[in-house]
Amino acid sequence: KKIFVFIRLGIQLGSRIKKFAPDFVYFTIKPAGKGFYRDIFFVLLIKALGVKPIYHLHGKGIEIKNRVLKTIYNLVFSNSIIIHLSKSLLEREIMPLNLKNSSLFFVENGIRCVDTEKFIKKTDHFIYIFFMSNTFPSKGTFVLLEAFKLLSEKFKHVKLDIAGMSSKNNDTKIGTFISKNSLDQKARHHRQISIHEKHQFLRKADIFVLPTLNDTFPLVLLEAMQFGLPVISTFEGGIPEIVEDHITGFLVKQNDVQGLAEKIEILIGDDDLRMKMGGKGRQKFLNEFTLDKFEHKMMKVFDEL
C-alpha cells in the first residue's frame, strides 16, 4: 500500500512540475535516516526534470561515515539551494560536504507573538521550574527529575511542572519517580494542556528548563524567552544560537545531573539574575525570533535567488 502511495506522489509531483514549469521546487527534505532515503526518489525526479530544489532543513544528523554516503549526499545536495536552521548547523553538517554549485543560507525559526500580560502572574512565594516538551528520555526528562530531587532536599519553596507526554509506559515511569522520591507535593506531570494552559504555565514560571539530549532548534525555548524566562538547556543542535550562555540563561552538558542542579540553584537563589536573564532573553526573542523576523529573512533569501 505504501509503495502505491509513494508512486502516486511521484506521478503528482512530476505532472505539476511539467504543468507549472517552475524554476525552483521548495522541499523540506529529511537530512538523515529512513526519511532521507525515501526523499532521494523525489529529489532525483525534481532534478531530472531540470528544476533546482530549495531544501529547507528542519532536522540534523548528516554524517560523512564513508565514501558511498558522501557520494549520495553530494548527489542530493549539489546544484541546489540549502536553508538550514542555524549558522552552526550549516557549518557543521553542510559545509564539510564541499558541494558544487549550491547556495547556502541559514534562517532561524520564528513564532507568533503572544500578549503575555493578559495571563495571570503568580502571587505565592514559590519558585516554579517549568519543562515543556514530549517526555521521552531523549528530551532529558529524567535528567531534570534527578536534578530536581537534589534541589528539593535543599529548598522547600521550589516546585516543578512537567508538561507533555510520550508513551504510556514512559509517563508511568515519571509518575513512579515522583512518588518513589516523595516529590508528590513539589512536582507535577501534566500530560495534556491546552494552549491557554501552556501560556498560563509560562506566565507563572520563574525558570524554564529543557536538558535535551537530541534536538535541532526547539521552538519551546523561543516561547519561554517570549515570556521573559531565563532558560537552561544543553549544547545541542542550534540551541547555543538561541540561548546565550550566562546571558539569557545557562547551557549545560548533556546528562549532567549535578551541573544542571547547580545552574538551577544559581537562579533559585538570585531573583535579580532571573529577571536580568529573562529580560535579555525576551529582547533577543523580539529582535531575532518573531514570525515577522522569520518571514523577512525567508523573503530575503528568495530575493537573492
Short mmCIF file of C-alpha atoms in Angstrom, two decimals:
data_model
loop_
_atom_site.label_atom_id
_atom_site.label_comp_id
_atom_site.label_asym_id
_atom_site.label_seq_id
_atom_site.Cartn_x
_atom_site.Cartn_y
_atom_site.Cartn_z
CA LYS A 1 0.00 0.00 0.00
CA LYS A 2 2.80 2.42 0.91
CA ILE A 3 4.53 1.71 -2.40
CA PHE A 4 1.41 2.71 -4.34
CA VAL A 5 1.12 5.94 -2.30
CA PHE A 6 4.80 6.61 -2.96
CA ILE A 7 4.40 6.10 -6.72
CA ARG A 8 1.26 8.23 -6.80
CA LEU A 9 3.05 11.10 -5.07
CA GLY A 10 5.88 10.84 -7.59
CA ILE A 11 3.45 10.99 -10.51
CA GLN A 12 1.66 14.00 -8.97
CA LEU A 13 4.96 15.80 -8.38
CA GLY A 14 6.15 15.16 -11.94
CA SER A 15 2.87 16.27 -13.52
CA ARG A 16 2.78 19.51 -11.52
CA ILE A 17 6.36 20.36 -12.42
CA LYS A 18 5.55 19.83 -16.10
CA LYS A 19 2.36 21.86 -15.81
CA PHE A 20 3.77 24.89 -13.96
CA ALA A 21 7.40 24.73 -15.18
CA PRO A 22 8.87 26.33 -12.03
CA ASP A 23 12.47 27.45 -11.69
CA PHE A 24 12.64 26.04 -8.17
CA VAL A 25 10.85 23.47 -6.01
CA TYR A 26 10.70 24.06 -2.24
CA PHE A 27 11.35 20.75 -0.50
CA THR A 28 11.61 20.00 3.25
CA ILE A 29 13.95 17.05 2.98
CA LYS A 30 14.82 14.77 5.89
CA PRO A 31 18.60 15.08 6.33
CA ALA A 32 19.15 11.58 7.73
CA GLY A 33 17.54 8.24 8.50
CA LYS A 34 14.88 6.35 6.56
CA GLY A 35 13.16 9.58 5.58
CA PHE A 36 16.28 10.76 3.76
CA TYR A 37 16.46 7.65 1.59
CA ARG A 38 12.73 7.92 0.86
CA ASP A 39 13.15 11.55 -0.21
CA ILE A 40 16.00 10.73 -2.60
CA PHE A 41 13.47 9.44 -5.13
CA PHE A 42 11.64 12.77 -5.20
CA VAL A 43 14.90 14.72 -5.32
CA LEU A 44 16.17 12.80 -8.35
CA LEU A 45 12.81 13.29 -10.04
CA ILE A 46 12.93 17.07 -9.43
CA LYS A 47 16.47 17.30 -10.78
CA ALA A 48 15.74 15.03 -13.75
CA LEU A 49 13.02 17.46 -14.80
CA GLY A 50 15.56 20.30 -14.85
CA VAL A 51 14.36 22.09 -11.71
CA LYS A 52 16.60 23.29 -8.91
CA PRO A 53 15.48 22.20 -5.43
CA ILE A 54 15.32 24.56 -2.46
CA TYR A 55 15.96 22.38 0.58
CA HIS A 56 14.69 23.69 3.91
CA LEU A 57 16.23 21.52 6.61
CA HIS A 58 14.37 21.20 9.91
CA GLY A 59 16.46 18.39 11.34
CA LYS A 60 20.05 17.31 11.74
CA GLY A 61 22.11 14.14 11.54
CA ILE A 62 24.21 14.42 8.37
CA GLU A 63 27.37 12.40 8.90
CA ILE A 64 30.03 11.50 6.34
CA LYS A 65 30.72 7.96 7.54
CA ASN A 66 32.11 6.61 4.29
CA ARG A 67 32.68 7.46 0.60
CA VAL A 68 29.40 5.93 -0.50
CA LEU A 69 27.37 8.09 1.88
CA LYS A 70 29.33 11.20 0.92
CA THR A 71 28.62 10.45 -2.76
CA ILE A 72 24.90 10.13 -2.02
CA TYR A 73 24.85 13.40 -0.07
CA ASN A 74 26.70 15.17 -2.87
CA LEU A 75 24.27 13.80 -5.43
CA VAL A 76 21.35 15.12 -3.41
CA PHE A 77 22.66 18.46 -2.18
CA SER A 78 24.86 19.66 -5.05
CA ASN A 79 23.28 22.08 -7.56
CA SER A 80 20.69 23.23 -5.05
CA ILE A 81 19.74 25.92 -2.56
CA ILE A 82 20.00 24.88 1.09
CA ILE A 83 18.39 26.68 4.02
CA HIS A 84 19.29 25.43 7.50
CA LEU A 85 18.02 26.49 10.91
CA SER A 86 21.25 27.96 12.24
CA LYS A 87 24.71 29.04 11.19
CA SER A 88 26.41 26.40 13.34
CA LEU A 89 24.32 23.57 11.87
CA LEU A 90 25.14 24.80 8.37
CA GLU A 91 28.86 24.91 9.17
CA ARG A 92 28.84 21.57 10.97
CA GLU A 93 26.72 19.47 8.62
CA ILE A 94 26.59 21.06 5.16
CA MET A 95 29.90 22.83 4.56
CA PRO A 96 32.05 19.69 5.09
CA LEU A 97 30.29 18.14 2.06
CA ASN A 98 32.12 20.62 -0.23
CA LEU A 99 29.12 20.88 -2.52
CA LYS A 100 29.27 22.09 -6.11
CA ASN A 101 27.02 24.88 -7.42
CA SER A 102 24.99 25.14 -4.22
CA SER A 103 23.90 28.28 -2.37
CA LEU A 104 23.85 28.05 1.42
CA PHE A 105 21.68 30.07 3.82
CA PHE A 106 20.54 29.87 7.41
CA VAL A 107 17.23 31.20 8.69
CA GLU A 108 16.28 30.76 12.32
CA ASN A 109 12.69 29.75 13.02
CA GLY A 110 10.27 32.27 14.47
CA ILE A 111 6.97 32.09 16.33
CA ARG A 112 3.88 34.25 16.58
CA CYS A 113 3.89 36.92 19.30
CA VAL A 114 1.55 36.48 22.27
CA ASP A 115 0.18 39.14 24.61
CA THR A 116 1.99 37.82 27.67
CA GLU A 117 0.46 40.41 30.00
CA LYS A 118 -3.08 39.03 29.68
CA PHE A 119 -2.14 35.91 31.64
CA ILE A 120 -2.24 35.96 35.43
CA LYS A 121 1.12 36.26 37.18
CA LYS A 122 1.71 34.07 40.24
CA THR A 123 1.07 35.55 43.68
CA ASP A 124 2.70 32.98 46.01
CA HIS A 125 6.30 32.73 47.21
CA PHE A 126 7.24 29.52 45.40
CA ILE A 127 9.90 29.32 42.68
CA TYR A 128 8.40 27.45 39.73
CA ILE A 129 10.54 25.44 37.31
CA PHE A 130 8.81 24.60 34.04
CA PHE A 131 9.58 21.89 31.47
CA MET A 132 7.52 21.56 28.29
CA SER A 133 8.14 19.06 25.51
CA ASN A 134 7.38 15.45 24.79
CA THR A 135 8.57 13.44 27.77
CA PHE A 136 10.72 10.81 26.08
CA PRO A 137 14.11 10.33 27.83
CA SER A 138 15.81 11.98 24.81
CA LYS A 139 14.37 15.31 25.99
CA GLY A 140 16.23 14.99 29.29
CA THR A 141 13.09 14.48 31.38
CA PHE A 142 14.73 12.12 33.86
CA VAL A 143 17.90 14.23 33.98
CA LEU A 144 15.69 17.09 35.17
CA LEU A 145 13.85 14.87 37.65
CA GLU A 146 17.14 13.68 39.15
CA ALA A 147 18.38 17.26 39.41
CA PHE A 148 15.10 18.37 40.98
CA LYS A 149 15.37 15.55 43.51
CA LEU A 150 18.71 17.02 44.66
CA LEU A 151 17.28 20.53 44.79
CA SER A 152 14.14 19.51 46.70
CA GLU A 153 16.34 18.31 49.54
CA LYS A 154 17.82 21.82 49.90
CA PHE A 155 14.87 24.07 49.06
CA LYS A 156 11.34 23.88 50.42
CA HIS A 157 9.91 26.64 48.23
CA VAL A 158 10.67 25.16 44.79
CA LYS A 159 8.15 23.39 42.55
CA LEU A 160 8.41 21.63 39.20
CA ASP A 161 5.78 21.45 36.45
CA ILE A 162 6.36 18.99 33.60
CA ALA A 163 4.03 19.44 30.65
CA GLY A 164 3.96 16.93 27.82
CA MET A 165 3.51 13.27 27.11
CA SER A 166 5.13 10.34 25.29
CA SER A 167 4.34 6.65 25.69
CA LYS A 168 2.08 5.39 28.46
CA ASN A 169 4.93 3.30 29.82
CA ASN A 170 7.35 6.21 29.93
CA ASP A 171 4.83 8.57 31.52
CA THR A 172 4.11 5.92 34.15
CA LYS A 173 7.84 5.90 34.96
CA ILE A 174 7.70 9.66 35.51
CA GLY A 175 4.82 9.25 37.94
CA THR A 176 6.64 6.41 39.71
CA PHE A 177 9.80 8.50 40.07
CA ILE A 178 7.83 11.37 41.58
CA SER A 179 6.04 9.10 44.07
CA LYS A 180 9.07 6.97 44.94
CA ASN A 181 11.11 10.05 45.83
CA SER A 182 8.28 11.69 47.81
CA LEU A 183 8.01 14.60 45.39
CA ASP A 184 4.21 14.49 45.07
CA GLN A 185 3.78 17.88 46.75
CA LYS A 186 6.52 19.53 44.71
CA ALA A 187 6.47 18.01 41.22
CA ARG A 188 3.51 17.53 38.90
CA HIS A 189 3.22 15.94 35.48
CA HIS A 190 0.57 17.44 33.21
CA ARG A 191 0.25 15.07 30.24
CA GLN A 192 -2.04 17.26 28.13
CA ILE A 193 -2.51 21.00 28.35
CA SER A 194 -4.38 23.49 26.20
CA ILE A 195 -2.73 26.47 24.51
CA HIS A 196 -4.23 28.76 27.17
CA GLU A 197 -2.89 26.50 29.94
CA LYS A 198 0.53 26.45 28.27
CA HIS A 199 0.67 30.23 28.28
CA GLN A 200 -0.54 30.32 31.87
CA PHE A 201 2.24 27.93 32.94
CA LEU A 202 4.81 30.09 31.13
CA ARG A 203 3.44 33.19 32.86
CA LYS A 204 3.61 31.51 36.27
CA ALA A 205 7.09 30.03 35.81
CA ASP A 206 10.35 31.52 37.10
CA ILE A 207 12.79 29.24 35.25
CA PHE A 208 12.43 27.21 32.07
CA VAL A 209 14.49 24.02 31.73
CA LEU A 210 14.96 21.75 28.71
CA PRO A 211 18.01 19.48 29.27
CA THR A 212 17.50 17.82 25.89
CA LEU A 213 19.79 15.12 24.52
CA ASN A 214 18.57 15.27 20.93
CA ASP A 215 17.17 18.41 19.31
CA THR A 216 17.70 20.74 16.39
CA PHE A 217 16.06 24.10 17.09
CA PRO A 218 13.38 23.67 19.78
CA LEU A 219 10.66 26.31 19.42
CA VAL A 220 9.66 25.85 23.04
CA LEU A 221 12.78 27.80 24.02
CA LEU A 222 11.51 30.73 21.96
CA GLU A 223 8.17 30.53 23.75
CA ALA A 224 9.90 30.64 27.13
CA MET A 225 12.04 33.61 26.09
CA GLN A 226 8.96 35.44 24.84
CA PHE A 227 7.55 35.18 28.36
CA GLY A 228 10.77 36.62 29.81
CA LEU A 229 12.05 33.40 31.39
CA PRO A 230 15.71 32.55 31.93
CA VAL A 231 16.37 29.30 30.06
CA ILE A 232 18.58 26.37 30.98
CA SER A 233 19.29 23.92 28.17
CA THR A 234 22.15 21.98 26.54
CA PHE A 235 24.82 22.43 23.85
CA GLU A 236 22.66 20.52 21.37
CA GLY A 237 21.85 21.31 17.75
CA GLY A 238 21.26 25.02 17.23
CA ILE A 239 20.43 25.73 20.88
CA PRO A 240 23.61 27.77 21.57
CA GLU A 241 22.32 30.26 18.98
CA ILE A 242 19.03 30.53 20.87
CA VAL A 243 20.27 30.59 24.45
CA GLU A 244 23.32 32.74 25.13
CA ASP A 245 25.21 31.03 27.93
CA HIS A 246 25.44 33.21 31.07
CA ILE A 247 23.47 35.97 29.34
CA THR A 248 19.92 34.76 28.64
CA GLY A 249 20.33 31.58 30.67
CA PHE A 250 22.73 28.68 31.08
CA LEU A 251 23.87 25.80 28.89
CA VAL A 252 24.99 22.52 30.45
CA LYS A 253 26.45 19.28 29.17
CA GLN A 254 24.03 16.51 28.29
CA ASN A 255 23.16 14.02 31.03
CA ASP A 256 24.88 16.22 33.62
CA VAL A 257 22.53 15.98 36.60
CA GLN A 258 24.88 17.74 39.01
CA GLY A 259 25.72 20.52 36.56
CA LEU A 260 22.04 21.09 35.80
CA ALA A 261 21.17 21.21 39.50
CA GLU A 262 23.93 23.76 40.11
CA LYS A 263 22.68 26.10 37.37
CA ILE A 264 19.08 25.85 38.57
CA GLU A 265 20.26 26.53 42.13
CA ILE A 266 22.03 29.71 40.99
CA LEU A 267 18.76 31.04 39.55
CA ILE A 268 16.70 29.90 42.53
CA GLY A 269 18.89 31.97 44.83
CA ASP A 270 19.14 35.13 42.74
CA ASP A 271 15.91 36.98 41.89
CA ASP A 272 17.77 39.80 40.14
CA LEU A 273 19.70 37.41 37.90
CA ARG A 274 16.50 35.64 36.90
CA MET A 275 14.92 38.94 35.95
CA LYS A 276 18.05 40.15 34.13
CA MET A 277 18.50 36.96 32.10
CA GLY A 278 14.79 36.70 31.38
CA GLY A 279 14.67 40.30 30.20
CA LYS A 280 17.61 39.82 27.87
CA GLY A 281 16.06 36.61 26.57
CA ARG A 282 12.80 38.38 25.78
CA GLN A 283 14.68 41.14 23.95
CA LYS A 284 16.61 38.55 21.95
CA PHE A 285 13.31 36.90 21.04
CA LEU A 286 11.83 40.19 19.84
CA ASN A 287 14.97 41.03 17.87
CA GLU A 288 15.52 37.66 16.21
CA PHE A 289 12.81 35.04 16.65
CA THR A 290 9.38 36.51 15.92
CA LEU A 291 7.35 35.20 12.99
CA ASP A 292 7.75 38.58 11.25
CA LYS A 293 11.56 38.30 11.52
CA PHE A 294 11.44 34.76 10.12
CA GLU A 295 9.27 35.78 7.16
CA HIS A 296 11.52 38.78 6.42
CA LYS A 297 14.63 36.56 6.40
CA MET A 298 12.98 33.97 4.17
CA MET A 299 11.89 36.63 1.68
CA LYS A 300 15.43 37.99 1.67
CA VAL A 301 16.72 34.52 0.73
CA PHE A 302 14.17 34.16 -2.06
CA ASP A 303 15.05 37.63 -3.39
CA GLU A 304 18.67 36.54 -3.75
CA LEU A 305 17.86 33.52 -5.91
#
